[in-house]
CSV table of C-alpha atoms in Angstrom, one decimal:
chain,number,residue,atom,x,y,z
A,1226,MET,CA,0.0,0.0,0.0
A,1227,THR,CA,1.3,3.5,-0.9
A,1228,ARG,CA,0.5,6.9,0.6
A,1229,ASP,CA,-0.1,10.1,-1.3
A,1230,HIS,CA,3.0,12.4,-1.0
A,1231,GLU,CA,5.1,9.6,0.4
A,1232,LEU,CA,8.6,10.6,1.2
A,1233,GLY,CA,11.3,9.0,-0.9
A,1234,GLY,CA,14.9,9.4,-1.8
A,1235,SER,CA,16.9,12.0,0.1
A,1236,ALA,CA,13.8,13.2,2.1
A,1237,ALA,CA,13.2,9.6,3.2
A,1238,ALA,CA,16.8,9.2,4.3
A,1239,ALA,CA,16.6,12.5,6.2
A,1240,ALA,CA,13.5,11.3,8.0
A,1241,VAL,CA,15.1,8.0,9.1
A,1242,ALA,CA,18.2,9.8,10.2
A,1243,ALA,CA,16.1,12.2,12.2
A,1244,MET,CA,14.4,9.2,13.9
A,1245,ILE,CA,17.8,7.7,14.9
A,1246,ALA,CA,18.9,11.1,16.3
A,1247,ALA,CA,15.6,11.6,18.2
A,1248,LEU,CA,15.8,8.1,19.8
A,1249,PHE,CA,19.3,8.5,21.0
A,1250,ALA,CA,18.7,12.0,22.2
A,1251,GLY,CA,16.3,10.5,24.7
A,1252,SER,CA,19.0,8.2,26.1
A,1253,THR,CA,21.3,11.0,27.1
A,1254,ALA,CA,18.7,13.5,28.4
A,1255,LEU,CA,19.5,12.1,31.8
A,1256,THR,CA,23.2,12.7,31.6
A,1257,PRO,CA,23.3,16.1,33.3
A,1258,LEU,CA,20.2,15.3,35.4
A,1259,TYR,CA,21.6,12.3,37.3
A,1260,ILE,CA,23.0,14.5,40.1
A,1261,ILE,CA,19.6,16.2,40.5
A,1262,TYR,CA,17.8,12.9,40.6
A,1263,LYS,CA,20.4,11.6,43.1
A,1264,GLN,CA,19.7,14.5,45.4
A,1265,VAL,CA,15.9,14.5,45.0
A,1266,PHE,CA,15.3,10.8,45.3
A,1267,GLY,CA,18.3,10.2,47.7
A,1268,PHE,CA,19.9,7.2,46.0
A,1269,SER,CA,23.6,6.1,46.0
A,1270,GLN,CA,26.2,6.1,43.3
A,1271,ILE,CA,25.7,2.5,42.5
A,1272,THR,CA,22.0,3.0,42.1
A,1273,LEU,CA,22.8,5.9,39.7
A,1274,THR,CA,24.9,3.5,37.6
A,1275,LEU,CA,22.2,0.8,37.7
A,1276,VAL,CA,19.6,3.4,36.5
A,1277,TYR,CA,21.9,4.2,33.6
A,1278,ALA,CA,22.8,0.6,32.8
A,1279,VAL,CA,19.3,-1.0,33.2
A,1280,TYR,CA,18.3,0.2,29.7
A,1281,VAL,CA,20.4,-2.6,28.3
A,1282,ILE,CA,17.5,-4.9,29.4
A,1283,GLY,CA,15.3,-3.1,26.8
A,1284,ASN,CA,18.1,-3.2,24.3
A,1285,LEU,CA,18.6,-6.9,24.5
A,1286,ALA,CA,14.9,-7.7,24.5
A,1287,ALA,CA,14.5,-5.7,21.3
A,1288,LEU,CA,17.7,-6.9,19.5
A,1289,LEU,CA,17.5,-10.6,20.6
A,1290,MET,CA,13.8,-11.1,20.0
A,1291,LEU,CA,12.9,-8.4,17.4
A,1292,GLY,CA,16.1,-8.0,15.5
A,1293,ARG,CA,14.8,-9.5,12.3
A,1294,VAL,CA,11.2,-8.5,12.5
A,1295,SER,CA,11.6,-5.5,10.2
A,1296,ASP,CA,13.1,-7.8,7.6
A,1297,VAL,CA,9.8,-9.5,7.4
A,1298,ILE,CA,7.0,-7.1,8.2
A,1299,GLY,CA,8.7,-4.0,6.9
A,1300,ARG,CA,10.8,-1.1,8.1
A,1301,ARG,CA,8.0,1.5,8.6
A,1302,PRO,CA,5.8,-0.6,11.0
A,1303,MET,CA,8.8,-1.4,13.2
A,1304,ALA,CA,10.1,2.1,13.2
A,1305,LEU,CA,6.7,3.4,14.3
A,1306,ALA,CA,6.6,0.8,17.0
A,1307,GLY,CA,10.0,2.0,18.2
A,1308,MET,CA,8.8,5.6,18.3
A,1309,ALA,CA,5.7,4.7,20.2
A,1310,VAL,CA,7.8,3.0,22.9
A,1311,ALA,CA,10.1,6.0,23.1
A,1312,VAL,CA,7.0,8.2,23.7
A,1313,VAL,CA,5.9,6.1,26.6
A,1314,SER,CA,9.4,6.2,28.0
A,1315,ALA,CA,9.5,10.0,27.8
A,1316,VAL,CA,6.1,10.1,29.6
A,1317,PHE,CA,7.5,8.0,32.5
A,1318,PHE,CA,10.5,10.3,32.8
A,1319,LEU,CA,8.2,13.3,32.7
A,1320,PHE,CA,6.1,12.0,35.7
A,1321,ALA,CA,8.9,10.1,37.5
A,1322,GLU,CA,8.4,10.1,41.3
A,1323,ASN,CA,11.1,7.6,42.4
A,1324,VAL,CA,13.8,5.3,41.2
A,1325,ALA,CA,11.4,2.6,40.0
A,1326,TRP,CA,9.9,5.1,37.5
A,1327,LEU,CA,13.4,5.9,36.2
A,1328,ASP,CA,14.2,2.2,35.8
A,1329,ILE,CA,11.0,1.6,33.8
A,1330,ALA,CA,11.6,4.6,31.7
A,1331,ARG,CA,15.2,3.6,31.0
A,1332,ILE,CA,14.2,0.0,30.1
A,1333,LEU,CA,11.5,1.4,27.7
A,1334,SER,CA,14.1,3.8,26.3
A,1335,GLY,CA,16.5,0.9,25.6
A,1336,LEU,CA,13.6,-1.1,24.0
A,1337,GLY,CA,12.7,1.8,21.7
A,1338,ILE,CA,16.3,2.4,20.7
A,1339,GLY,CA,16.9,-1.3,20.1
A,1340,VAL,CA,13.9,-1.5,17.8
A,1341,GLY,CA,14.5,1.9,16.1
A,1342,ALA,CA,18.2,1.7,15.7
A,1343,GLY,CA,18.4,-1.7,14.0
A,1344,THR,CA,15.4,-0.9,11.8
A,1345,GLY,CA,16.6,2.6,10.9
A,1346,THR,CA,20.1,1.6,9.9
A,1347,ALA,CA,18.9,-1.2,7.7
A,1348,TRP,CA,16.3,1.2,6.2
A,1349,LEU,CA,19.0,3.7,5.4
A,1350,ALA,CA,21.1,1.1,3.7
A,1351,GLU,CA,18.2,0.3,1.4
A,1352,LEU,CA,17.2,3.8,0.7
A,1353,LEU,CA,20.7,4.8,-0.3
A,1354,SER,CA,21.9,1.6,-1.9
A,1355,ALA,CA,21.6,3.1,-5.3
A,1356,ASN,CA,24.1,5.8,-4.4
A,1357,ASN,CA,26.7,4.5,-2.0
A,1358,LYS,CA,26.4,1.8,0.6
A,1359,SER,CA,29.0,3.4,2.9
A,1360,GLN,CA,26.9,6.6,2.9
A,1361,ALA,CA,24.3,4.8,5.0
A,1362,ALA,CA,26.8,3.8,7.6
A,1363,THR,CA,28.1,7.4,7.8
A,1364,ILE,CA,24.7,8.9,8.2
A,1365,ALA,CA,23.5,6.4,10.7
A,1366,THR,CA,26.6,6.6,13.0
A,1367,SER,CA,27.0,10.4,12.8
A,1368,THR,CA,23.3,11.1,13.5
A,1369,ASN,CA,23.6,8.6,16.4
A,1370,PHE,CA,26.2,10.7,18.1
A,1371,LEU,CA,24.5,14.0,17.1
A,1372,GLY,CA,21.4,12.8,18.9
A,1373,LEU,CA,23.4,11.8,21.9
A,1374,GLY,CA,24.9,15.3,22.1
A,1375,ILE,CA,21.7,17.2,21.5
A,1376,GLY,CA,20.0,15.2,24.3
A,1377,ALA,CA,22.7,16.0,26.8
A,1378,LEU,CA,23.2,19.6,25.9
A,1379,GLY,CA,19.4,20.4,25.9
A,1380,ALA,CA,18.9,18.7,29.2
A,1381,GLY,CA,21.9,20.6,30.7
A,1382,LEU,CA,20.7,24.0,29.5
A,1383,HIS,CA,17.2,23.3,30.8
A,1384,ALA,CA,18.4,22.1,34.1
A,1385,GLU,CA,20.6,25.1,34.7
A,1386,TYR,CA,18.6,28.0,33.2
A,1387,ALA,CA,15.0,26.9,32.8
A,1388,PRO,CA,12.2,26.1,35.3
A,1389,TRP,CA,11.2,22.5,36.1
A,1390,PRO,CA,14.6,20.9,35.4
A,1391,LEU,CA,13.3,17.4,35.6
A,1392,ARG,CA,10.2,18.0,33.6
A,1393,LEU,CA,10.6,20.6,30.8
A,1394,ILE,CA,13.2,18.7,28.8
A,1395,PHE,CA,10.9,15.7,28.4
A,1396,VAL,CA,8.0,17.9,27.2
A,1397,VAL,CA,10.4,19.2,24.5
A,1398,HIS,CA,11.5,15.6,23.7
A,1399,LEU,CA,7.9,14.5,23.3
A,1400,ALA,CA,7.3,17.3,20.8
A,1401,MET,CA,10.4,16.2,18.9
A,1402,LEU,CA,9.2,12.6,18.9
A,1403,ALA,CA,5.8,13.6,17.6
A,1404,ILE,CA,7.2,15.5,14.7
A,1405,VAL,CA,9.6,12.7,13.7
A,1406,THR,CA,6.8,10.1,14.0
A,1407,LEU,CA,4.7,12.0,11.5
A,1408,LEU,CA,7.7,12.1,9.1
A,1409,ILE,CA,8.3,8.3,9.5
A,1410,TRP,CA,4.7,7.6,8.8
A,1411,ARG,CA,5.1,9.2,5.4
A,1412,THR,CA,8.4,7.6,4.6
A,1413,GLN,CA,8.8,5.1,1.7
A,1414,GLU,CA,8.8,1.4,2.6
A,1415,THR,CA,11.7,-0.6,1.2
A,1416,VAL,CA,10.7,-4.2,2.0
A,1417,SER,CA,9.1,-5.2,-1.2
A,1418,ARG,CA,6.7,-7.9,0.1
A,1419,PRO,CA,6.1,-7.3,3.8
A,1420,GLY,CA,4.8,-10.4,5.6
A,1421,LYS,CA,2.9,-10.7,8.9
A,1422,LEU,CA,4.1,-10.6,12.4
A,1423,ALA,CA,2.8,-14.1,12.9
A,1424,ASP,CA,5.4,-15.3,10.4
A,1425,VAL,CA,8.2,-14.2,12.7
A,1426,SER,CA,9.6,-16.3,15.5
A,1427,MET,CA,10.0,-14.3,18.7
A,1428,ARG,CA,12.4,-16.9,20.2
A,1429,PRO,CA,15.5,-15.0,21.4
A,1430,ARG,CA,18.4,-15.6,19.2
A,1431,LEU,CA,21.8,-14.0,18.4
A,1432,SER,CA,22.8,-15.0,14.9
A,1433,VAL,CA,25.4,-13.9,12.4
A,1434,PRO,CA,25.6,-15.8,9.0
A,1435,ASP,CA,28.5,-18.3,8.9
A,1436,ASP,CA,30.1,-16.7,5.8
A,1437,ILE,CA,30.6,-13.3,7.5
A,1438,ARG,CA,31.2,-14.5,11.1
A,1439,ALA,CA,35.0,-14.1,11.0
A,1440,ASN,CA,34.6,-10.6,9.7
A,1441,PHE,CA,32.1,-9.7,12.4
A,1442,VAL,CA,34.4,-10.4,15.4
A,1443,ALA,CA,36.8,-7.4,15.1
A,1444,PRO,CA,34.1,-4.8,14.5
A,1445,ALA,CA,32.0,-6.2,17.4
A,1446,VAL,CA,35.0,-6.1,19.9
A,1447,THR,CA,35.9,-2.5,18.8
A,1448,GLY,CA,32.3,-1.4,19.1
A,1449,PHE,CA,32.2,-2.7,22.7
A,1450,GLY,CA,35.3,-0.7,23.7
A,1451,ALA,CA,34.0,2.5,22.0
A,1452,MET,CA,30.7,2.4,23.7
A,1453,ALA,CA,32.4,1.6,27.1
A,1454,LEU,CA,34.0,5.0,26.8
A,1455,VAL,CA,30.8,6.7,25.9
A,1456,GLY,CA,29.0,5.0,28.8
A,1457,PHE,CA,31.7,6.3,31.2
A,1458,TYR,CA,31.2,9.8,30.0
A,1459,ALA,CA,27.4,9.7,29.9
A,1460,ALA,CA,26.8,8.0,33.3
A,1461,LEU,CA,29.7,9.1,35.5
A,1462,ALA,CA,31.4,12.2,34.2
A,1463,PRO,CA,28.9,14.7,35.7
A,1464,SER,CA,29.4,13.2,39.1
A,1465,ILE,CA,33.1,13.4,38.8
A,1466,LEU,CA,32.9,17.0,37.6
A,1467,ALA,CA,30.8,17.9,40.6
A,1468,GLN,CA,32.6,15.9,43.3
A,1469,GLN,CA,36.2,15.7,42.2
A,1470,LEU,CA,36.6,18.8,40.0
A,1471,GLN,CA,34.1,21.1,41.8
A,1472,VAL,CA,32.1,21.9,38.6
A,1473,ALA,CA,28.4,21.8,39.5
A,1474,ASN,CA,27.0,23.6,36.5
A,1475,HIS,CA,24.6,21.3,34.7
A,1476,ALA,CA,25.0,23.1,31.5
A,1477,VAL,CA,28.7,22.5,31.6
A,1478,ALA,CA,28.2,18.8,32.1
A,1479,GLY,CA,25.8,18.7,29.1
A,1480,ALA,CA,28.1,20.8,27.0
A,1481,LEU,CA,31.1,18.6,27.6
A,1482,PHE,CA,29.2,15.5,26.5
A,1483,PHE,CA,27.9,17.6,23.5
A,1484,GLU,CA,31.6,18.4,22.7
A,1485,LEU,CA,32.4,14.7,22.6
A,1486,SER,CA,29.4,13.9,20.4
A,1487,ILE,CA,30.0,16.7,17.9
A,1488,VAL,CA,33.7,15.7,17.6
A,1489,ALA,CA,32.5,12.1,17.1
A,1490,ALA,CA,30.0,13.1,14.5
A,1491,GLY,CA,32.4,15.3,12.7
A,1492,THR,CA,35.1,12.6,12.8
A,1493,ILE,CA,32.8,10.1,11.2
A,1494,VAL,CA,31.9,12.4,8.3
A,1495,ALA,CA,35.6,13.5,7.8
A,1496,THR,CA,36.9,9.9,7.7
A,1497,THR,CA,34.5,8.4,5.3
A,1498,ARG,CA,37.4,7.5,2.9
A,1499,LEU,CA,39.2,5.6,5.7
A,1500,SER,CA,38.7,1.9,5.5
A,1501,SER,CA,36.8,0.2,8.4
A,1502,ARG,CA,40.0,-1.7,9.4
A,1503,ALA,CA,42.1,1.5,9.5
A,1504,ALA,CA,39.4,3.4,11.4
A,1505,MET,CA,39.2,0.6,14.0
A,1506,PHE,CA,43.0,0.5,14.5
A,1507,ALA,CA,43.2,4.3,14.8
A,1508,ALA,CA,40.4,4.2,17.4
A,1509,LEU,CA,42.1,1.6,19.5
A,1510,ALA,CA,45.4,3.5,19.4
A,1511,LEU,CA,43.6,6.7,20.5
A,1512,MET,CA,41.8,5.1,23.4
A,1513,ILE,CA,45.0,4.8,25.4
A,1514,PRO,CA,45.9,8.6,25.4
A,1515,SER,CA,42.2,9.3,26.0
A,1516,VAL,CA,42.1,7.4,29.3
A,1517,ALA,CA,45.5,8.9,30.2
A,1518,LEU,CA,43.9,12.3,30.0
A,1519,ILE,CA,41.1,11.1,32.4
A,1520,VAL,CA,43.8,10.2,34.9
A,1521,ALA,CA,45.5,13.5,34.4
A,1522,ALA,CA,42.3,15.5,34.9
A,1523,LEU,CA,41.6,13.6,38.2
A,1524,VAL,CA,45.2,14.0,39.5
A,1525,CYS,CA,45.4,17.7,38.6
A,1526,ALA,CA,41.8,18.4,39.4
A,1527,ALA,CA,41.5,20.4,36.2
A,1528,TRP,CA,38.3,20.3,34.2
A,1529,PRO,CA,39.9,22.0,31.1
A,1530,ILE,CA,42.0,18.8,30.8
A,1531,TRP,CA,38.7,16.9,31.0
A,1532,GLY,CA,37.5,19.0,28.0
A,1533,ALA,CA,40.6,18.1,26.0
A,1534,GLU,CA,40.1,14.5,26.9
A,1535,ARG,CA,36.5,14.6,25.6
A,1536,ALA,CA,37.6,15.8,22.2
A,1537,LEU,CA,40.2,13.0,21.9
A,1538,GLY,CA,37.8,10.4,23.3
A,1539,GLY,CA,35.1,11.6,20.9
A,1540,GLY,CA,37.5,11.0,18.0
A,1541,ALA,CA,38.4,7.5,19.3
A,1542,ALA,CA,34.8,6.5,19.9
A,1543,ALA,CA,33.7,7.8,16.5
A,1544,ARG,CA,36.4,5.9,14.6
A,1545,ALA,CA,35.7,2.7,16.5
A,1546,TYR,CA,31.9,2.9,16.1
A,1547,ARG,CA,32.0,4.0,12.4
A,1548,GLY,CA,34.7,1.5,11.5
A,1549,GLY,CA,32.9,-1.3,13.3
A,1550,PHE,CA,29.5,-0.5,11.9
A,1551,HIS,CA,30.8,0.0,8.3
A,1552,GLY,CA,32.6,-3.3,8.7
A,1553,VAL,CA,29.3,-5.3,9.2
A,1554,THR,CA,26.7,-3.3,7.3
A,1555,PRO,CA,27.5,-4.1,3.7
A,1556,SER,CA,28.2,-7.8,4.3
A,1557,PRO,CA,24.9,-9.6,5.1
A,1558,PRO,CA,22.2,-10.5,2.5
A,1559,GLY,CA,19.3,-8.1,2.4
A,1560,ASP,CA,16.9,-10.4,4.2
A,1561,ARG,CA,19.3,-10.6,7.2
A,1562,ARG,CA,20.7,-7.1,7.3
A,1563,ALA,CA,18.7,-5.9,10.3
A,1564,GLU,CA,19.5,-9.1,12.2
A,1565,VAL,CA,23.3,-8.6,11.7
A,1566,VAL,CA,23.1,-4.9,12.5
A,1567,SER,CA,21.2,-5.8,15.7
A,1568,ALA,CA,23.9,-8.3,16.7
A,1569,PHE,CA,26.5,-5.5,16.3
A,1570,PHE,CA,24.4,-3.2,18.4
A,1571,ILE,CA,24.1,-5.8,21.2
A,1572,CYS,CA,27.9,-5.8,21.5
A,1573,CYS,CA,27.9,-2.0,21.6
A,1574,PHE,CA,25.1,-1.7,24.1
A,1575,CYS,CA,26.7,-4.3,26.4
A,1576,GLY,CA,29.9,-2.2,26.2
A,1577,ASN,CA,28.0,0.9,27.0
A,1578,ALA,CA,26.3,-0.6,30.1
A,1579,LEU,CA,28.3,-3.4,31.7
A,1580,PRO,CA,31.6,-1.6,32.6
A,1581,VAL,CA,29.5,1.3,34.1
A,1582,ILE,CA,28.0,-1.2,36.6
A,1583,GLY,CA,31.5,-2.3,37.6
A,1584,ILE,CA,32.6,1.2,38.1
A,1585,GLY,CA,29.6,2.0,40.1
A,1586,ILE,CA,30.2,-0.9,42.5
A,1587,LEU,CA,33.9,0.0,42.8
A,1588,SER,CA,33.2,3.7,43.5
A,1589,THR,CA,30.9,2.7,46.3
A,1590,VAL,CA,33.3,0.4,48.1
A,1591,ALA,CA,36.4,2.5,47.3
A,1592,SER,CA,36.1,5.9,45.6
A,1593,ALA,CA,35.2,7.5,42.3
A,1594,THR,CA,38.8,8.2,41.7
A,1595,VAL,CA,39.9,4.6,42.2
A,1596,ALA,CA,37.0,3.4,40.0
A,1597,SER,CA,38.0,5.8,37.2
A,1598,LEU,CA,41.6,4.7,37.4
A,1599,ALA,CA,40.5,1.0,37.3
A,1600,PHE,CA,38.4,1.9,34.2
A,1601,ALA,CA,41.4,3.6,32.6
A,1602,GLY,CA,43.5,0.5,33.2
A,1603,MET,CA,40.8,-1.8,31.8
A,1604,ILE,CA,40.6,0.3,28.6
A,1605,VAL,CA,44.3,0.2,28.1
A,1606,VAL,CA,44.5,-3.5,28.5
A,1607,PHE,CA,41.5,-4.0,26.2
A,1608,SER,CA,43.0,-1.7,23.5
A,1609,LEU,CA,46.3,-3.5,23.5
A,1610,VAL,CA,44.7,-6.9,23.3
A,1611,ALA,CA,42.3,-5.8,20.6
A,1612,LEU,CA,45.2,-4.2,18.6
A,1613,GLY,CA,47.1,-7.5,18.9
A,1614,PHE,CA,44.1,-9.5,17.8
A,1615,GLY,CA,43.4,-7.0,14.9
A,1616,ALA,CA,47.0,-7.2,13.7
A,1617,LYS,CA,46.9,-11.0,13.7
A,1618,TYR,CA,43.6,-11.0,11.9
A,1619,ALA,CA,44.9,-8.6,9.3
A,1620,ARG,CA,47.8,-11.0,8.5
């Protein structure tokens, strides 16, 4: 079935990119608000990290059980479903009264992103396949980071300079979701013969075709490391700024994450000619000085060093995420593209959440500084091991 005035071509790609950005913006709207929630609801540092990390439950539910649904029933129905879940998540944030509300909202946010991100990236690859397959990976990954930055910056500005710091940002986000949903509803479907939901098994599965499995390992490992860095910045950096570096301005916390995201988005666009393997190797090499600057900022108690580290870390995360994503996107057959993309996102989302939980536990039993140093050591070891594995695989 077609719609009058249906969006196609560049307009369709722009609508899908806007959907990806809007979904990810909702995931970082809490970044500068965690300290306020911690004060208002009276929870501990480990609870803060669990609130951040619990969204992986929604991610995994979406990607394990729903990863290939859009391959069968179509991109547009699944995208609209993801947007609907994101709306419900924003409503829970808007009316949150305690930690349980935040946990439910984060799980729903993860579910919406899991559904929308896998569907949207596969959709972009099909909308732009006539032009350049790598263009889809560039757009999807850059708008991902752009959305993350917009969410954090908007929330920080609202929290510092506008009334209702825990409410107004989610009203704005709901308006954004409503506009994007209307655009998606008008966007061209690319699955030629959509089937029915009853034709799809909901049995949880994580599958990568045998013929591309060897090529999948390196991008997945690199994506895990990249998103571990992003998770550290998003969940814990505002607390470190306030407690260790004495910077309590919420707008600054949001702006620093926005800096990382803009550097990441710009790096992705500027390195489109770089091969996926070269991008991943460069990212792993940059992760080591990135975490060295984290240590320097803590030891010197200097937030300008923290800002410099964000720029370097953004470049590292971007190269890793773009290189990994581009490494898996063109490989699978069309009827399994969303499934493979979902498998890659599972690795990324686990990297984004699981190390943060460990840091939260360590910061509770020791201190935030010790936890940050342990994280830096983990990233260094991970980078060296991944570089060695990548060099061996290249040979």
